[in-house]
Amino acid sequence: MKKLTAFLLVLGLLRIGSAVAQVRVQHLLCENLADPIGLDVARPRFSWQLLAAKNQRGVHQTAYEVRVAASAAGLAQGGPAAVWNSGKVASDSSVNVTYAGRALEPGRRYHWQVRAWDGGGKPSAWSAPAFWQVGLLTPANWRASWIGPGYAEDTVLRPSPLLRKEFRAGKKVAMATAYITAHGLYEAQINGRRVGDAYLTPGWTSYHKRLAYQAYDVTSLLKEGPNAVGVTLASGWYRGLIGYKHDRNIYGKDVALLFQLDLTYADGTKESVVSDGTWQTSSAGPVRFAELQRGETYDARMEPAGWAAAGYAGSGWTAARVQNYPKEVLFASFNEPVRKHETFKVVKVTKSPKGETIYDFGQNLVGWVQVRARGKAGDKITLSHSEVLDKRGNFYLDNLRSASAEDTYYLRGTGSDEALEPHFTFHGFRYLRIDAYPGAPKPEDFTAVALYSDMPATGSFSCSNPLINQLQSNIQWGQKGNFLDVPTDCPQRDERLGWTGDAEVFSRTAAFNRNTNSFFAKWLRDLAADQAPDGAVPFVIPALEFASGKVPIGAAGWSDAATVIPWDLYALFGDRRTLAVQYPSMKAWVKYIQDRSRNDLWDTGFQFGDWLAYDLDDDNAGRSAVTSHALIAQCFWAHSTQIMLDAATVLGKTDDVAAYTALLQRIKAAFLREYVTPGGALMSNTQTAYVLALHFDMLPENLRAQAADRLALNVADYDNHLTTGFLGTPYLCHVLSRFGHTDVAYKLLLQKTYPSWLYPVTMGATTVWERWNSMRPDSTFAPPSMTSFNHYAYGAIGHWLYTTVAGLNVGAPGYHTFTVRPQPGGGFTQATALLTTAYGPAQAQWQTSGDQLAFDVTVPPNATATVYVPAASADVVREGGRKLDAGKGLRAGPAAGGYVPVSVGSGQYHFTAPWLPKATAALGAR
């Protein structure tokens, strides 16, 4: 009996272990979004992640099954309820699996789930159901009309119009979806409650060619019986002041609304409430002035009480004017909207020498300030925003140029606290000046709110050096503030444009910090829309004439965003569809260059060159780092051509592969003839020249080592300072590490004096600066004509921190495979990179203690990695305290270059090895 009991106990434990070890499926996404509302995608893509039991290794998917139904209950029922079933598909694909069922119906909600088979052929349970809701798909499904104010607008201040409509829901509402867009910006309410949590909608696109609309599930806002909808409009990017030429009405002079509310009642019947001539409009709203670059004036006395609720009986409203604007340009938003994020309280209050009351929030951010105040009706509050204080502690606004970062409020006078904030503007700031306020302001009544596109945070980096950790924070905050629907160059002055060069050099760093897949995919479609017929890519996207002339021209490093970013999205997120969609644009850009080349040299036309590279005034000694614009252009031509070759290979375009292979050979041969001496020196003896030539493989193998040595000598000649600008800086440390000069790369990284990455950190920066010396060592400023204290381009060093210091590098697209190969140095005793990939969390962490190195690696399920352990041989490496054993999934290759490569499947690994700093200082050396 005891034997039988023991047997049953063991059997039970085995069953429990088996159940625990069973793989589960989680984190279901449709087009990169969880349960999205309103997708205009005929064949959406599904992604999911596997969840393995703790301590389980080598988990991978061998097959999957996806099923789709019209209801969650119908998923298991099959039969008539089923919409699509993939059947069991033998594949390890779990990212961007394409729907292949019957045609989708507009406005319809579909439910889906997935199960996966593991390496042992065992199926998981079905995942929890997820859903997506289809958008309107075609212009014909828009029953709404464009409408605008029914009165003559004030053309100077342009107060925000109010538009409203009352309607009746005669039955219980089962589902209600609001589809909204505008010429300008909109905020909508239903029954006095805000629709959604997105701001600055519908965002900024090339409006004449592409205009986004948003879809909202508003079921919870409606009630059976009388209801009302109210919408406030503002000028925004559509007709507001944009850029540094003070242009208005870029896309049109009139604001307008397109609104459609589709109701499905509990009995299955349907009804729509649409914008049309029956809507009422008024100029008597509280937003009296709103410009993105000039702030907002809000008069709480003028807000009609209850105007967005049923039963409002205001006077003076006029019927809306129906407009004949096109609907063919409409598309459903698929990128994350701008939302509110972190909030900051005042950390310091000062009185300036000028007597100004200044609040310091401790962080340079983008957004606005919420204020609480109590006073009489008409009491005025005026708030000004600034990034920095001058050396004497005065409020500094000169670098804003013509932008007026000022918000003004007039109190309603309720006798209690009033909460106020802007609606249709934003500011780049750290400091707040109180210019007018009823009574004595209290710091606790002011809260700074950060606004940025709600891309999921994915990556982090930290190390043992606190200055580098602050640099990493600065990089991330620079991205947050400037990724506000479009990748702007700066968020504070009269510019705030989607400069292509900044986005191109930063895209890989950006993609580590946050999931930028949808953000960039949307922006790239505008790039293609604004691309000239001859293939020229404007310098800013959405394009404006003043940035590239009436006939757009292209420039190296800027217009190459057309090729670089689509390839990055494919490599880092596995987004093959965006690569295919952008391929014609990519091809047109490379043809544009080829058409303007002479003897396979791109040495014609305008170029920015290595923008804002190091230079000296009165440079008689030739110390300014001036790199030939033509040399730079040739390198980027080769880079884009290499990308085209790779993209053509991925997309199966064999004729293009052959053409680009031949073209690339000619480009590099011409580079050697024109810019390289027989001894291997470059025509421009600058860091950027050698960096680009080496990073883009412009030199034959036999000339690369000496070129890298010349680069290292150049750095030493400038006393271990960089001299690179926008185009050389992103690759500088990568090239040094690649060619055995990691020690030099660390010296550059850790340099604290100008010019360097840490110089702004030592000066108190909390974001990345536009110039290496936006603030000089004596605390005076660079010329205010172009000095931004929140400019992310130089933050591209982040990519080197992740991939070389921590060592986490992508392999197969989307990190299906990756490598972990750190290059410790710089006196660091620890470095960690964490990244949420499409397959799950990946980690690379190393730490030294005495004569030991500990190396922790996490590989998500359904992914594999090659881990390069810094060690002289596999014999001295331990994992979990034991020797490496191929039979346990730890296949070690022969040691080379100071590393032992170990191939691993998913799981968590703890490697240790002897650590000899002097010996391992040569890890990156030849």
Coordinates of C-alpha atoms in Angstrom, one line a residue, residues 28-316:
L28 CA -1.8 39.2 -28.3
L29 CA -1.4 42.1 -30.7
C30 CA -3.2 43.0 -33.9
E31 CA -1.1 45.5 -36.0
N32 CA 1.1 46.1 -33.0
L33 CA -1.9 47.2 -30.9
A34 CA -3.8 45.5 -28.1
D35 CA -7.5 45.3 -29.0
P36 CA -7.4 48.1 -31.5
I37 CA -10.5 50.1 -32.5
G38 CA -10.9 51.1 -36.1
L39 CA -8.2 49.5 -38.3
D40 CA -8.4 50.2 -42.0
V41 CA -6.4 47.0 -42.8
A42 CA -7.8 44.4 -45.1
R43 CA -5.4 41.7 -43.9
P44 CA -4.3 42.6 -40.4
R45 CA -1.2 40.9 -38.8
F46 CA -1.3 39.0 -35.6
S47 CA 1.5 38.7 -33.1
W48 CA 1.8 36.8 -29.8
Q49 CA 4.4 35.7 -27.2
L50 CA 5.0 32.4 -25.6
L51 CA 5.2 32.2 -21.8
A52 CA 7.4 29.4 -20.5
A53 CA 7.5 28.0 -17.0
K54 CA 10.1 29.4 -14.6
N55 CA 13.6 28.0 -15.2
Q56 CA 12.4 26.3 -18.4
R57 CA 14.9 26.6 -21.3
G58 CA 14.9 26.0 -25.0
V59 CA 11.2 26.8 -25.5
H60 CA 10.3 27.3 -29.1
Q61 CA 7.2 27.1 -31.3
T62 CA 6.9 24.5 -34.0
A63 CA 3.4 25.2 -35.1
Y64 CA 0.5 27.5 -34.4
E65 CA -3.2 27.8 -35.0
V66 CA -5.2 31.1 -35.2
R67 CA -8.9 31.3 -35.2
V68 CA -11.2 34.3 -35.7
A69 CA -14.9 34.6 -35.0
A70 CA -17.5 37.3 -34.9
S71 CA -17.8 36.9 -31.1
A72 CA -15.7 35.7 -28.3
A73 CA -18.2 32.9 -27.7
G74 CA -18.1 31.9 -31.3
L75 CA -14.3 31.1 -31.2
A76 CA -14.9 27.7 -29.6
Q77 CA -18.1 27.0 -31.5
G78 CA -16.8 27.0 -35.0
G79 CA -19.3 26.4 -37.7
P80 CA -21.3 29.5 -38.8
A81 CA -19.7 31.6 -36.0
A82 CA -16.2 31.1 -37.4
V83 CA -14.7 33.7 -39.7
W84 CA -11.3 32.1 -40.3
N85 CA -9.2 29.3 -39.0
S86 CA -5.6 28.9 -40.1
G87 CA -5.5 25.3 -39.2
K88 CA -2.3 23.9 -37.7
V89 CA 0.5 25.6 -39.5
A90 CA 4.0 24.2 -39.1
S91 CA 6.0 27.4 -38.4
D92 CA 7.9 29.2 -35.7
S93 CA 6.4 32.5 -36.8
S94 CA 4.7 34.3 -33.9
V95 CA 5.2 37.9 -35.2
N96 CA 3.2 39.5 -37.9
V97 CA 1.2 36.4 -39.0
T98 CA -1.2 37.7 -41.7
Y99 CA -5.0 37.1 -41.6
A100 CA -6.1 35.1 -44.6
G101 CA -9.8 34.8 -44.1
R102 CA -12.8 36.2 -45.9
A103 CA -13.2 39.9 -46.5
L104 CA -13.7 42.0 -43.4
E105 CA -16.8 44.1 -42.8
P106 CA -16.4 47.8 -42.0
G107 CA -17.1 48.7 -38.4
R108 CA -17.3 45.0 -37.4
R109 CA -15.6 43.7 -34.3
Y110 CA -13.7 40.4 -34.7
H111 CA -12.4 38.2 -31.9
W112 CA -9.3 36.0 -32.2
Q113 CA -7.1 33.7 -30.2
V114 CA -4.2 31.4 -30.9
R115 CA -2.5 28.3 -29.6
A116 CA 1.0 27.1 -30.2
W117 CA 2.9 23.8 -30.3
D118 CA 6.2 23.6 -28.5
G119 CA 9.4 21.8 -29.5
G120 CA 8.0 18.5 -28.1
G121 CA 4.9 18.8 -30.3
K122 CA 2.7 19.6 -27.3
P123 CA -0.1 22.2 -27.9
S124 CA -0.7 25.0 -25.5
A125 CA -4.2 25.9 -24.3
W126 CA -5.9 28.5 -26.4
S127 CA -5.0 32.0 -25.4
A128 CA -7.4 34.4 -23.8
P129 CA -9.5 36.0 -26.6
A130 CA -8.4 39.3 -28.1
F131 CA -10.3 41.5 -30.6
W132 CA -9.9 44.2 -33.2
Q133 CA -12.5 46.4 -34.8
V134 CA -12.4 47.3 -38.4
G135 CA -12.6 50.9 -39.4
L136 CA -14.7 52.4 -42.2
L137 CA -12.4 51.1 -44.9
T138 CA -13.7 53.2 -47.8
P139 CA -14.9 56.7 -48.4
A140 CA -18.4 55.3 -49.2
N141 CA -18.8 54.2 -45.6
W142 CA -18.6 57.8 -44.4
R143 CA -22.2 59.0 -44.2
A144 CA -21.1 62.1 -42.4
S145 CA -20.5 65.5 -44.1
W146 CA -17.7 67.9 -43.5
I147 CA -19.0 70.9 -41.5
G148 CA -17.6 74.1 -40.2
P149 CA -18.6 77.2 -38.3
G150 CA -21.8 78.8 -39.6
Y151 CA -20.6 82.3 -38.9
A152 CA -17.8 84.5 -40.1
E153 CA -14.7 83.7 -38.0
D154 CA -12.4 86.2 -36.4
T155 CA -9.3 85.9 -38.7
V156 CA -6.9 87.4 -36.1
L157 CA -7.3 85.6 -32.8
R158 CA -9.3 82.7 -34.3
P159 CA -11.2 81.6 -31.1
S160 CA -12.0 77.9 -31.1
P161 CA -15.4 77.1 -32.5
L162 CA -17.9 75.0 -30.6
L163 CA -20.1 72.5 -32.5
R164 CA -22.9 70.5 -31.0
K165 CA -25.7 68.1 -31.8
E166 CA -28.4 66.6 -29.7
F167 CA -29.8 63.1 -30.6
R168 CA -31.9 60.4 -29.1
A169 CA -31.0 56.8 -28.6
G170 CA -34.4 55.1 -28.6
K171 CA -33.2 51.7 -27.3
K172 CA -30.5 50.2 -25.2
V173 CA -27.1 50.7 -26.8
A174 CA -25.0 47.6 -27.2
M175 CA -22.0 49.2 -29.0
A176 CA -21.2 52.7 -30.1
T177 CA -18.2 53.8 -32.1
A178 CA -17.3 57.4 -32.9
Y179 CA -15.2 58.2 -35.9
I180 CA -13.7 61.7 -35.8
T181 CA -11.3 63.8 -37.7
A182 CA -10.8 67.5 -38.4
H183 CA -9.1 70.2 -40.5
G184 CA -7.2 71.5 -37.5
L185 CA -7.4 69.9 -34.0
Y186 CA -10.4 68.6 -32.2
E187 CA -11.6 67.6 -28.7
A188 CA -14.9 65.9 -28.4
Q189 CA -17.4 65.3 -25.6
I190 CA -20.5 63.1 -25.3
N191 CA -22.9 64.1 -22.6
G192 CA -20.3 66.3 -21.1
R193 CA -17.6 63.6 -20.8
R194 CA -14.4 63.7 -22.9
V195 CA -14.1 61.2 -25.8
G196 CA -10.9 59.3 -25.4
D197 CA -7.6 60.3 -23.8
A198 CA -5.7 61.4 -26.9
Y199 CA -4.5 64.9 -27.4
L200 CA -3.7 67.1 -30.5
T201 CA -5.8 64.8 -32.7
P202 CA -6.0 64.0 -35.5
G203 CA -2.2 64.6 -35.5
W204 CA 0.0 65.9 -38.3
T205 CA 0.1 64.4 -41.7
S206 CA 0.4 65.6 -45.3
Y207 CA -3.2 66.7 -45.0
H208 CA -4.0 67.2 -48.7
K209 CA -2.9 63.6 -49.4
R210 CA -3.4 61.8 -46.1
L211 CA -5.7 62.7 -43.2
A212 CA -6.0 60.4 -40.2
Y213 CA -9.2 59.8 -38.3
Q214 CA -9.6 58.2 -34.9
A215 CA -12.1 55.6 -33.8
Y216 CA -13.4 55.5 -30.2
D217 CA -15.5 53.0 -28.3
V218 CA -18.0 55.4 -26.6
T219 CA -20.6 52.9 -25.5
S220 CA -20.1 53.8 -21.9
L221 CA -20.7 57.5 -22.6
L222 CA -24.2 57.0 -24.0
K223 CA -27.5 56.5 -22.4
E224 CA -31.0 55.4 -23.6
G225 CA -32.9 58.6 -24.4
P226 CA -31.6 62.1 -25.1
N227 CA -27.8 62.5 -25.7
A228 CA -25.6 65.3 -27.0
V229 CA -22.2 65.5 -28.6
G230 CA -20.0 68.6 -28.5
V231 CA -16.7 69.3 -30.3
T232 CA -14.2 72.1 -30.0
L233 CA -11.9 72.9 -33.0
A234 CA -8.6 74.7 -33.2
S235 CA -6.2 75.7 -35.9
G236 CA -3.4 73.3 -35.1
W237 CA -1.0 72.3 -37.8
Y238 CA -3.7 72.7 -40.5
R239 CA -4.0 76.4 -40.6
G240 CA -2.0 77.6 -37.6
L241 CA 1.5 79.1 -37.6
I242 CA 4.1 76.5 -38.5
G243 CA 7.8 76.6 -38.8
Y244 CA 10.3 79.4 -38.7
K245 CA 8.9 81.4 -41.6
H246 CA 5.8 82.3 -39.7
D247 CA 3.5 80.8 -42.3
R248 CA -0.2 80.3 -41.7
N249 CA -2.9 78.5 -43.6
I250 CA -0.5 76.0 -45.0
Y251 CA -3.2 73.5 -45.8
G252 CA -6.3 75.7 -45.7
K253 CA -8.0 78.7 -44.1
D254 CA -11.0 77.0 -42.5
V255 CA -11.3 74.5 -39.7
A256 CA -13.8 71.7 -40.2
L257 CA -15.2 68.6 -38.5
L258 CA -16.1 65.2 -39.8
F259 CA -18.0 63.1 -37.2
Q260 CA -19.8 59.8 -37.4
L261 CA -21.3 57.9 -34.5
D262 CA -22.4 54.4 -35.3
L263 CA -24.8 52.8 -32.9
T264 CA -25.7 49.2 -32.5
Y265 CA -28.6 48.6 -30.3
A266 CA -29.2 45.5 -28.1
D267 CA -31.8 44.2 -30.5
G268 CA -29.2 44.3 -33.4
T269 CA -30.6 47.3 -35.2
K270 CA -28.3 50.1 -36.2
E271 CA -28.3 53.9 -36.4
S272 CA -25.8 56.7 -37.2
V273 CA -25.4 60.2 -35.9
V274 CA -23.4 62.2 -38.4
S275 CA -22.1 65.7 -38.8
D276 CA -24.4 67.7 -41.2
G277 CA -26.2 71.0 -41.5
T278 CA -28.4 70.3 -38.5
W279 CA -25.5 70.8 -36.1
Q280 CA -25.2 74.1 -34.2
T281 CA -22.0 76.2 -33.9
S282 CA -20.8 79.1 -31.8
S283 CA -17.8 81.3 -31.4
A284 CA -18.6 81.9 -27.7
G285 CA -16.2 79.2 -26.4
P286 CA -13.6 79.5 -23.7
V287 CA -10.5 78.9 -25.9
R288 CA -10.1 82.4 -27.2
F289 CA -6.7 81.9 -28.8
A290 CA -4.7 78.7 -29.5
E291 CA -1.5 78.3 -31.5
L292 CA 1.0 75.5 -31.2
Q293 CA 3.9 78.0 -31.1
R294 CA 2.1 80.9 -29.4
G295 CA 0.3 79.3 -26.5
E296 CA -3.3 79.4 -25.5
T297 CA -5.7 81.9 -23.9
Y298 CA -8.6 80.3 -22.0
D299 CA -11.4 82.3 -20.5
A300 CA -13.4 80.1 -18.2
R301 CA -16.1 82.7 -17.9
M302 CA -17.1 82.0 -21.6
E303 CA -17.6 78.3 -21.3
P304 CA -21.4 77.7 -21.8
A305 CA -22.4 75.5 -18.9
G306 CA -23.7 72.1 -20.1
W307 CA -23.2 72.9 -23.8
A308 CA -22.1 69.4 -24.6
A309 CA -25.0 67.8 -22.7
A310 CA -28.6 67.1 -23.7
G311 CA -31.1 69.8 -22.8
Y312 CA -28.8 72.8 -23.3
A313 CA -30.8 75.9 -24.2
G314 CA -28.1 78.4 -25.2
S315 CA -28.8 81.3 -27.5
G316 CA -26.9 82.8 -30.4

